[in-house]
Coordinates of C-alpha atoms and ligand atoms in Angstrom, one line a residue:
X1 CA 26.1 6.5 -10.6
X2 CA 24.8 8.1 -7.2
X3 CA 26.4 6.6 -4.1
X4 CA 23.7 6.9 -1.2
X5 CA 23.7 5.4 2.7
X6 CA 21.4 2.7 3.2
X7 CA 20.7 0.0 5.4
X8 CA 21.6 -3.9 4.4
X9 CA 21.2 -7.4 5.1
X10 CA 24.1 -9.6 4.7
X11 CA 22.8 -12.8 5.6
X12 CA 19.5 -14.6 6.5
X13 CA 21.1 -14.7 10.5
X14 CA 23.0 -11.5 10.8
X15 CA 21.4 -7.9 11.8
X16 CA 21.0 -5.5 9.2
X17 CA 24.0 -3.1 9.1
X18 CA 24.2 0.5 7.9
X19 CA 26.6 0.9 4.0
X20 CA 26.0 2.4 1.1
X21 CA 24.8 1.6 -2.5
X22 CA 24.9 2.8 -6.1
X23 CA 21.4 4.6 -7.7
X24 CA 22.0 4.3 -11.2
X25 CA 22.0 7.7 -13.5
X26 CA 19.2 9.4 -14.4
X27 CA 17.3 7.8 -17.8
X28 CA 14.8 10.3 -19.5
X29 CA 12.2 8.9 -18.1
X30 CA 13.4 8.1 -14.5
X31 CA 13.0 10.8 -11.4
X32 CA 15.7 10.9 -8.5
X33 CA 13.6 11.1 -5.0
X34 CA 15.0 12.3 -1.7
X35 CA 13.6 9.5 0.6
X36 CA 11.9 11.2 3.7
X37 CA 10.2 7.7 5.2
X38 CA 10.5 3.8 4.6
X39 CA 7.9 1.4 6.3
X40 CA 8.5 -1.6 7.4
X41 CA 6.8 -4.8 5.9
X42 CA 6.6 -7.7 7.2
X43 CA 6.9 -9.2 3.8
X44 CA 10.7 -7.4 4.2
X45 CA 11.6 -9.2 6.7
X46 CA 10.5 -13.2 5.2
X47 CA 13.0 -11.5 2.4
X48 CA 15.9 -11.1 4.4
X49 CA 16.1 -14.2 6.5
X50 CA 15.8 -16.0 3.1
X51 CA 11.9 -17.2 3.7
X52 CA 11.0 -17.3 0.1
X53 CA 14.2 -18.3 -1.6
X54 CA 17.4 -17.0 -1.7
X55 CA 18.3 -14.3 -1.3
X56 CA 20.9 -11.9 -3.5
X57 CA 23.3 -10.3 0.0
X58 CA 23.9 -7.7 0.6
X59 CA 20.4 -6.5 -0.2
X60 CA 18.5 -3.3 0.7
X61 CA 15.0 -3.4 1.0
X62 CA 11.7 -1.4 1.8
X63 CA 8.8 -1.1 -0.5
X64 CA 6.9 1.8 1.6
X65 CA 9.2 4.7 0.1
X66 CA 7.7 8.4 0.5
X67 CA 9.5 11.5 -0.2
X68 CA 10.7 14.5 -2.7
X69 CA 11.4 14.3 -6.0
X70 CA 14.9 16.0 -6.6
X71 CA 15.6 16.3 -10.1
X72 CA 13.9 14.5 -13.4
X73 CA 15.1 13.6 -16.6
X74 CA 14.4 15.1 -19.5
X75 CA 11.4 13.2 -20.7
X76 CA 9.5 13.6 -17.1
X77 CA 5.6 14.6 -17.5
X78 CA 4.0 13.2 -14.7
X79 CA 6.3 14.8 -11.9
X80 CA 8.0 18.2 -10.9
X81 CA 10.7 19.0 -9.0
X82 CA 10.0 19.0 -5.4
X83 CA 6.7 16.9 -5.8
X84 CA 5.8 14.9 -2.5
X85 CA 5.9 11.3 -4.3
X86 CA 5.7 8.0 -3.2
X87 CA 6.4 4.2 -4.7
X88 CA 5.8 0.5 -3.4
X89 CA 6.3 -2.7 -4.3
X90 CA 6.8 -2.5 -8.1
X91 CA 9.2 -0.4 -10.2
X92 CA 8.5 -1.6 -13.8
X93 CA 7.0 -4.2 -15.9
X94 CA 7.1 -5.3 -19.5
X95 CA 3.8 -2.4 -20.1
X96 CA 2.5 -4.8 -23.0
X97 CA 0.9 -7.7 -22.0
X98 CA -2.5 -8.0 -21.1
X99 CA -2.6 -7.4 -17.9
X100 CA -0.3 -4.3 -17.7
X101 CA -2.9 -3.0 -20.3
X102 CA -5.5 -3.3 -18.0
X103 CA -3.6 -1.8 -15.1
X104 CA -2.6 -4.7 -13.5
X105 CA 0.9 -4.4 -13.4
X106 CA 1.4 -6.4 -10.0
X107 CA 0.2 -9.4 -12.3
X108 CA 2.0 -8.8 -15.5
X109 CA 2.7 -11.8 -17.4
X110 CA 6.1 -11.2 -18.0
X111 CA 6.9 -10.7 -14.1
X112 CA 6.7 -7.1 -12.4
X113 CA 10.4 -6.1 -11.6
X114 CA 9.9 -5.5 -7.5
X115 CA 11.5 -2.8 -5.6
X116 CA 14.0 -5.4 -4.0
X117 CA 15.7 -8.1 -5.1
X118 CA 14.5 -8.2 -8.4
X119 CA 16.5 -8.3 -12.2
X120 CA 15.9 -4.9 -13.5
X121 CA 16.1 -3.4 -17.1
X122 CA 19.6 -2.8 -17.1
X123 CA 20.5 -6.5 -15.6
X124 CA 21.7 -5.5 -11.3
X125 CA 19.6 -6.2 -8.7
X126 CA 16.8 -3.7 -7.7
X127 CA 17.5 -2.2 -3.7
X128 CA 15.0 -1.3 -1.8
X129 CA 13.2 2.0 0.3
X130 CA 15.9 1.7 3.5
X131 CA 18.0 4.6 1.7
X132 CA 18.7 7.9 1.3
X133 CA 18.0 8.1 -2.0
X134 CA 16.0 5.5 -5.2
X135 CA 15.4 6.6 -9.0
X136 CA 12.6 4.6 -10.4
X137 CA 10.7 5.3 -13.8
X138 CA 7.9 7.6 -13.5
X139 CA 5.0 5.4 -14.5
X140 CA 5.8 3.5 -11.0
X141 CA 6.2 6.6 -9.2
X142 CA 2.4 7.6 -7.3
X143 CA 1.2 11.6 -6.1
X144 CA 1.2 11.7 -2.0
X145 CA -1.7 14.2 -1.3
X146 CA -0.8 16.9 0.6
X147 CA -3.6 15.8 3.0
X148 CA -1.7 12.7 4.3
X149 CA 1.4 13.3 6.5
X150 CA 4.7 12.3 5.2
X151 CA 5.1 9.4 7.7
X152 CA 2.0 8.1 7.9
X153 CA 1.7 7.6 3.7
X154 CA 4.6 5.4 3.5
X155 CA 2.8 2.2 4.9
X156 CA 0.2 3.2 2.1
X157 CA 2.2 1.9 -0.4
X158 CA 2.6 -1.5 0.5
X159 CA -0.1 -2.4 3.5
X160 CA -2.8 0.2 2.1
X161 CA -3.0 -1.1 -1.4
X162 CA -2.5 -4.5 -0.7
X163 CA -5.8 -4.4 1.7
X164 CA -7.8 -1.7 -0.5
X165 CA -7.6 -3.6 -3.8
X166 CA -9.0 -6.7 -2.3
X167 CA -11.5 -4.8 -0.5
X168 CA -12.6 -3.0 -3.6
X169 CA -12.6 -5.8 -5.9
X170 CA -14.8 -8.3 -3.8
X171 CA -17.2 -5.2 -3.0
X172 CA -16.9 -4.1 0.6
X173 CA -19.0 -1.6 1.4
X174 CA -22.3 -0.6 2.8
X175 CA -24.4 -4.1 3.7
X176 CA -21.6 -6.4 3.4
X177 CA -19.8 -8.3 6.1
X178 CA -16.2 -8.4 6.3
X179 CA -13.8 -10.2 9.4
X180 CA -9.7 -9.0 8.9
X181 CA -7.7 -11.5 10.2
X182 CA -4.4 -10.6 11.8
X183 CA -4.2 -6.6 13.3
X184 CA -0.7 -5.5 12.3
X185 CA 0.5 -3.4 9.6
X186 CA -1.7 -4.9 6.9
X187 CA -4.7 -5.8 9.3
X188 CA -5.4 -2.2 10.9
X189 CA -5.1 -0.5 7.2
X190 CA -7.4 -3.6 6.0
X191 CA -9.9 -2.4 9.2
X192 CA -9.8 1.5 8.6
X193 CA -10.0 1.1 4.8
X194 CA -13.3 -1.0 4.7
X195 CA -14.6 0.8 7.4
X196 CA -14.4 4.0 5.2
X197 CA -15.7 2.0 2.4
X198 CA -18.8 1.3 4.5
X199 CA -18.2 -2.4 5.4
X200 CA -19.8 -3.8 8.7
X201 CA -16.2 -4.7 9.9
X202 CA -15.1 -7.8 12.8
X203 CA -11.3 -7.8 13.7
X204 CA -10.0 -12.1 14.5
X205 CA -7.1 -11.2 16.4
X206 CA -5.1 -13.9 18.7
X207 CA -6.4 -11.9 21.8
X208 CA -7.9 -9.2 22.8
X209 CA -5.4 -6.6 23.7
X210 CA -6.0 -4.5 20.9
X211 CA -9.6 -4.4 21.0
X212 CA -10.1 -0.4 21.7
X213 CA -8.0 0.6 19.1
X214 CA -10.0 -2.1 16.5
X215 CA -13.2 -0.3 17.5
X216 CA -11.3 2.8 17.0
X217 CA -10.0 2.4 14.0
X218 CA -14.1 1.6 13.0
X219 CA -14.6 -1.8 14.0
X220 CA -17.9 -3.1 14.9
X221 CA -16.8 -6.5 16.5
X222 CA -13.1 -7.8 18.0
X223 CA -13.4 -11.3 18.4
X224 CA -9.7 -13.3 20.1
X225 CA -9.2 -16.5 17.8
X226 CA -7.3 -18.1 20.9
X227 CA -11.1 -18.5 22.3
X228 CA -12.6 -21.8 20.2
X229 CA -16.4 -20.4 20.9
X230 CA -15.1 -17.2 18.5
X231 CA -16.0 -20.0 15.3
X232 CA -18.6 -21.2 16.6
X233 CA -20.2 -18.1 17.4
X234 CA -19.2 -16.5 13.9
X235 CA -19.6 -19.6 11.6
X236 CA -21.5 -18.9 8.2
X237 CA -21.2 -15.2 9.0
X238 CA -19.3 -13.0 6.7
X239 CA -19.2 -11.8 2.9
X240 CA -15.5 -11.6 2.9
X241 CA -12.8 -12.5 5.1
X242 CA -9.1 -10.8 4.7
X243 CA -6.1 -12.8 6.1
X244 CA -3.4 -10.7 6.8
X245 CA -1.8 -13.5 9.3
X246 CA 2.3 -13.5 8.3
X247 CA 1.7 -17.4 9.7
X248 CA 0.2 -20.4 8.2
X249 CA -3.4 -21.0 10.1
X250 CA -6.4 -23.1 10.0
X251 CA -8.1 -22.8 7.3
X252 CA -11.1 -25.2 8.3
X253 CA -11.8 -22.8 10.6
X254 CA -11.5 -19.5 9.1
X255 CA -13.8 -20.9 6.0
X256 CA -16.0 -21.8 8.4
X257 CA -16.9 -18.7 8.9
X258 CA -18.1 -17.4 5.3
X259 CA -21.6 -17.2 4.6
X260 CA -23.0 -18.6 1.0
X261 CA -20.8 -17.6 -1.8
X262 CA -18.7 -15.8 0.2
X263 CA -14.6 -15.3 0.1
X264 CA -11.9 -15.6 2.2
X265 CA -8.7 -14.1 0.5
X266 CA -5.5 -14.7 2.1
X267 CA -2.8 -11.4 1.5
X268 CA -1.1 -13.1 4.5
X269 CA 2.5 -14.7 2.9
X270 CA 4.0 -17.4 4.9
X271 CA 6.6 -19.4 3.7
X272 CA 4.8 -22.5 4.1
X273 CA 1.7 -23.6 2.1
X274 CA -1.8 -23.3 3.4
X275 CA -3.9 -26.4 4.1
X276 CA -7.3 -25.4 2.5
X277 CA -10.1 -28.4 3.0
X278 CA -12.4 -28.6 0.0
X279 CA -15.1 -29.6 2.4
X280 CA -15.1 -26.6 3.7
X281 CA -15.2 -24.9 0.8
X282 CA -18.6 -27.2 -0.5
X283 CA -20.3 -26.4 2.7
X284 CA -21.9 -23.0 1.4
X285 CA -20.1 -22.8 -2.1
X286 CA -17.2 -20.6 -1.0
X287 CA -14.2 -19.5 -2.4
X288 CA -10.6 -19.4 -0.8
X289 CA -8.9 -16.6 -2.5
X290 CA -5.2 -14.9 -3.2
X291 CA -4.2 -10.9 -4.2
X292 CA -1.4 -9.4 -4.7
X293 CA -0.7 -5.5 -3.7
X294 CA -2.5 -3.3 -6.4
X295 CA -2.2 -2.1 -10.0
X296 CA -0.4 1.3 -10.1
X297 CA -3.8 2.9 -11.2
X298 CA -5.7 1.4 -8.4
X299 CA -2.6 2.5 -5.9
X300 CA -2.9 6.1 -6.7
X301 CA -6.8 5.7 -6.7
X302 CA -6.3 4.4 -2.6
X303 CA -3.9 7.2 -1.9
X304 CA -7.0 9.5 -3.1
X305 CA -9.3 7.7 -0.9
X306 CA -7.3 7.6 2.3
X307 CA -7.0 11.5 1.7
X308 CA -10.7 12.1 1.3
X309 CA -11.5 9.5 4.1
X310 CA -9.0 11.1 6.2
X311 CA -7.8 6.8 6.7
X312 CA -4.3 6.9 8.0
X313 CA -1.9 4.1 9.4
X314 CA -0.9 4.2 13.0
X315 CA 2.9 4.2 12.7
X316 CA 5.7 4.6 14.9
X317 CA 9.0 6.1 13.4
X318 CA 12.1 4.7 14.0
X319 CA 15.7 5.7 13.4
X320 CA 17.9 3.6 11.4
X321 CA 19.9 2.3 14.6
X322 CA 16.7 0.8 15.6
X323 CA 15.5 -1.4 12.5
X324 CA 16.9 -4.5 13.8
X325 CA 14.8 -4.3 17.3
X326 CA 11.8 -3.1 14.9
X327 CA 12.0 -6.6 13.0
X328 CA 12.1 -8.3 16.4
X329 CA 8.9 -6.8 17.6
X330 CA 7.3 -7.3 14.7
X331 CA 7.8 -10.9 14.8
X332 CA 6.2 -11.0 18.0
X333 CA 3.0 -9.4 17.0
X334 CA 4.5 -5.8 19.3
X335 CA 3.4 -3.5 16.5
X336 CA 1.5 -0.7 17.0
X337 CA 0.7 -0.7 13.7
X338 CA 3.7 0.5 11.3
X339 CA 7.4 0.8 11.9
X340 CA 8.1 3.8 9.9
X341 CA 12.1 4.6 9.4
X342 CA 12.6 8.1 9.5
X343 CA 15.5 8.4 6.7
X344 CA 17.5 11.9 8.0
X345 CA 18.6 9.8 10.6
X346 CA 21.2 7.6 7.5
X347 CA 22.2 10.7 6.0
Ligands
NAP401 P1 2.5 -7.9 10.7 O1 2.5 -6.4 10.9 O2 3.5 -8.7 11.4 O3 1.0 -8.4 11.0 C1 0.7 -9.8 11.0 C2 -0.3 -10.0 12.1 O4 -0.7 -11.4 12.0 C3 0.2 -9.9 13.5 O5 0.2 -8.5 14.0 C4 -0.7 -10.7 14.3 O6 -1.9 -10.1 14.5 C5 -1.0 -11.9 13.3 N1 -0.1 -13.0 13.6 C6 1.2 -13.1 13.5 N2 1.6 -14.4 13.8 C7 0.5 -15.1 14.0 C8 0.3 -16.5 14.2 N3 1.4 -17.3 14.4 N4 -0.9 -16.9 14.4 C9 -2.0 -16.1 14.2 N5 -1.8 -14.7 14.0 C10 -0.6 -14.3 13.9 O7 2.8 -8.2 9.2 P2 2.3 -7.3 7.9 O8 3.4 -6.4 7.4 O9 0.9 -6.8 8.1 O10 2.2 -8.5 6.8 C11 1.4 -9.6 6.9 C12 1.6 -10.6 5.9 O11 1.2 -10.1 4.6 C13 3.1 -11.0 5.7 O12 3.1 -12.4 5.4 C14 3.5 -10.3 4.5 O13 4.6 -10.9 3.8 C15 2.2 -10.3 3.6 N6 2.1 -9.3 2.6 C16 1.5 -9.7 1.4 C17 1.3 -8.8 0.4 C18 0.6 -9.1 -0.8 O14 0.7 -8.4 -1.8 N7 -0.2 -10.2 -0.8 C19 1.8 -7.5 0.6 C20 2.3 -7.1 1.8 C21 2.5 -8.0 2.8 P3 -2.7 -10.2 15.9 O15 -1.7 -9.7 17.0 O16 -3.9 -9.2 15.8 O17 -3.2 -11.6 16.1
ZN402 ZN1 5.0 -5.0 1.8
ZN403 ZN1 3.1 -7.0 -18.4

């Protein structure tokens, strides 16, 4: 066992407090990285104050984990000692069913063992990217290119995926129409990424106080959702509409604003269920869609595009004394786009 500093919650109410946990030993298979950088996501935070369930305390967590891989065990193919390596949301799955056969380990049938708070192979609870150090089998661990900073490929792992593999798989790109709900973490990376893809792309923010940086990051359109005309200037108008909103919203309206046959897929993850009207869905024969981050395939495919696009996050790195006022500005929309923890500052 490796004992490593970290940063933990203890409870759903108290602040996250600097300790240390165990990294098991090294298996054959498993590679030992030296984390550099841990984003936060907001999905991290619904964790810790115990928004989906409960919650195994203390817990680590962080699924946006870039840094160097210090040794590997004997079986290691894929990666070399000092490799710049990254890994998100998953660390293993059962590998046989058929779904992980087709790549799509984020749906396996037999549950994906996440990075935090999940059972893993040997029975303890996984811990999360807000540490010094994680092993994690090298199937689940993806290439950083040397193209895309240290810092700014962490929020790949979690906010870039979970935005490209929707984007891919309902066909953004050149001639389609696509609104992104919501411009934090998830939202800016969903803007850049189909803008690279060659989507015609509309931010639906709650105002507009961000709307240079939506045209910057290749926007054509910045609508505020606070202002009712936005739907009724924008209804039946887009292919595809991402919600990245952390918050339950109104649907009605947001379907009102797909054209025929088009999709509005929620990424978004509030705790409480989302009221989706079926007349609304009749209207002009759309769909009301979910998707969950990306198959580890697909996330090493994004990391590759980001690099050729030259699409990076917008991040702003953080030491470890700071996480706690992080999470509070994050819950009031004050993100600018990616809270990145810069790990030296635990060791
Ligand atoms: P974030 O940085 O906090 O961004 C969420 C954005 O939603 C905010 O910046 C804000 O954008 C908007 N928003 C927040 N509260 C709102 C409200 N009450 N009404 C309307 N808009 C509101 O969070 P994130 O890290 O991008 O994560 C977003 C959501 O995705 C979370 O629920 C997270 O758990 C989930 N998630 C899901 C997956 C998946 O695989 N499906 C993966 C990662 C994260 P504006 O200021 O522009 O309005
Ligand atoms: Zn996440
Ligand atoms: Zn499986």
């Amino acid at each position: 066992m490796l004992t490593v500093n970290a940063i933990a919650a203890t409870s759903a109410t108290d602040p996250l407090v600097r300790t240390t946990i165990e990294r098991r030993d090294l298996g054959p298979r498993d590679v030992l990285i030296e984390i550099r950088y841990a984003g936060i996501c907001h999905s991290d935070i619904h964790t810790v104050r115990g928004e989906w369930g409960e919650v195994p305390y203390p817990l680590t967590v962080g699924h946006e984990i870039v840094g160097v891989v210090a040794e590997i065990g004997a079986e290691v193919t894929r990666h070399a000692l000092g490799d710049r390596v990254g890994v998100g949301c998953m660390v293993n799955s059962c590998r046989d069913c058929d779904n992980c056969q087709a790549g799509l380990e984020q749906y396996c049938l037999a549950g994906n063992v996440g990075t935090y708070s999940s059972i893993d192979r040997d029975g303890t609870v996984t811990q999360g990217g807000y540490s010094t150090h994680v092993v994690v089998d090298e199937a689940f661990v993806l290439r950083v290119p040397e193209a895309i900073p240290y810092e700014a490929a962490a929020p790949l792992l979690c906010a870039g995926i979970t935005t490209y593999s929707p984007l891919a798989h309902w066909n953004a790109g050149p001639g389609r129409k696509v609104a992104v709900v919501g411009m934090g973490g998830l939202g800016h990376m969903a803007v850049k990424i189909a803008a690279a893809m060659g989507a015609e792309v509309t931010v639906l923010s709650q105002t507009l106080s961000k709307k240079d940086d939506g045209l910057a990051f290749g926007a054509s359109a910045y609508y505020a959702t606070s202002d009712e005309d936005t739907f009724k200037a924008l209804r039946n108008s887009f292919d595809l509409i991402i919600n990245t909103v952390s918050a339950p919203v109104d649907m009605r309206a947001y379907l009102g604003l797909l054209r025929l046959d088009g999709t509005l897929v929620s990424v978004g993850a509030p705790p409480e269920p989302l009221q989706v009207p079926v007349f609304a869905l009749f209207g002009q024969r759309r769909s009301f869609a979910g998707s969950n981050i990306g198959g580890i395939a697909e996330t090493q495919e994004m990391l590759d595009f980001c690099a050729e696009h030259g699409v990076a996050p917008e991040v702003e790195v953080i030491g470890a004394e700071s996480v706690n006022e992080a999470y509070e500005r994050v819950l009031k929309s004050d993100v600018r786009y990616r809270f990145v923890i810069d790990i030296d500052s635990l060791r």
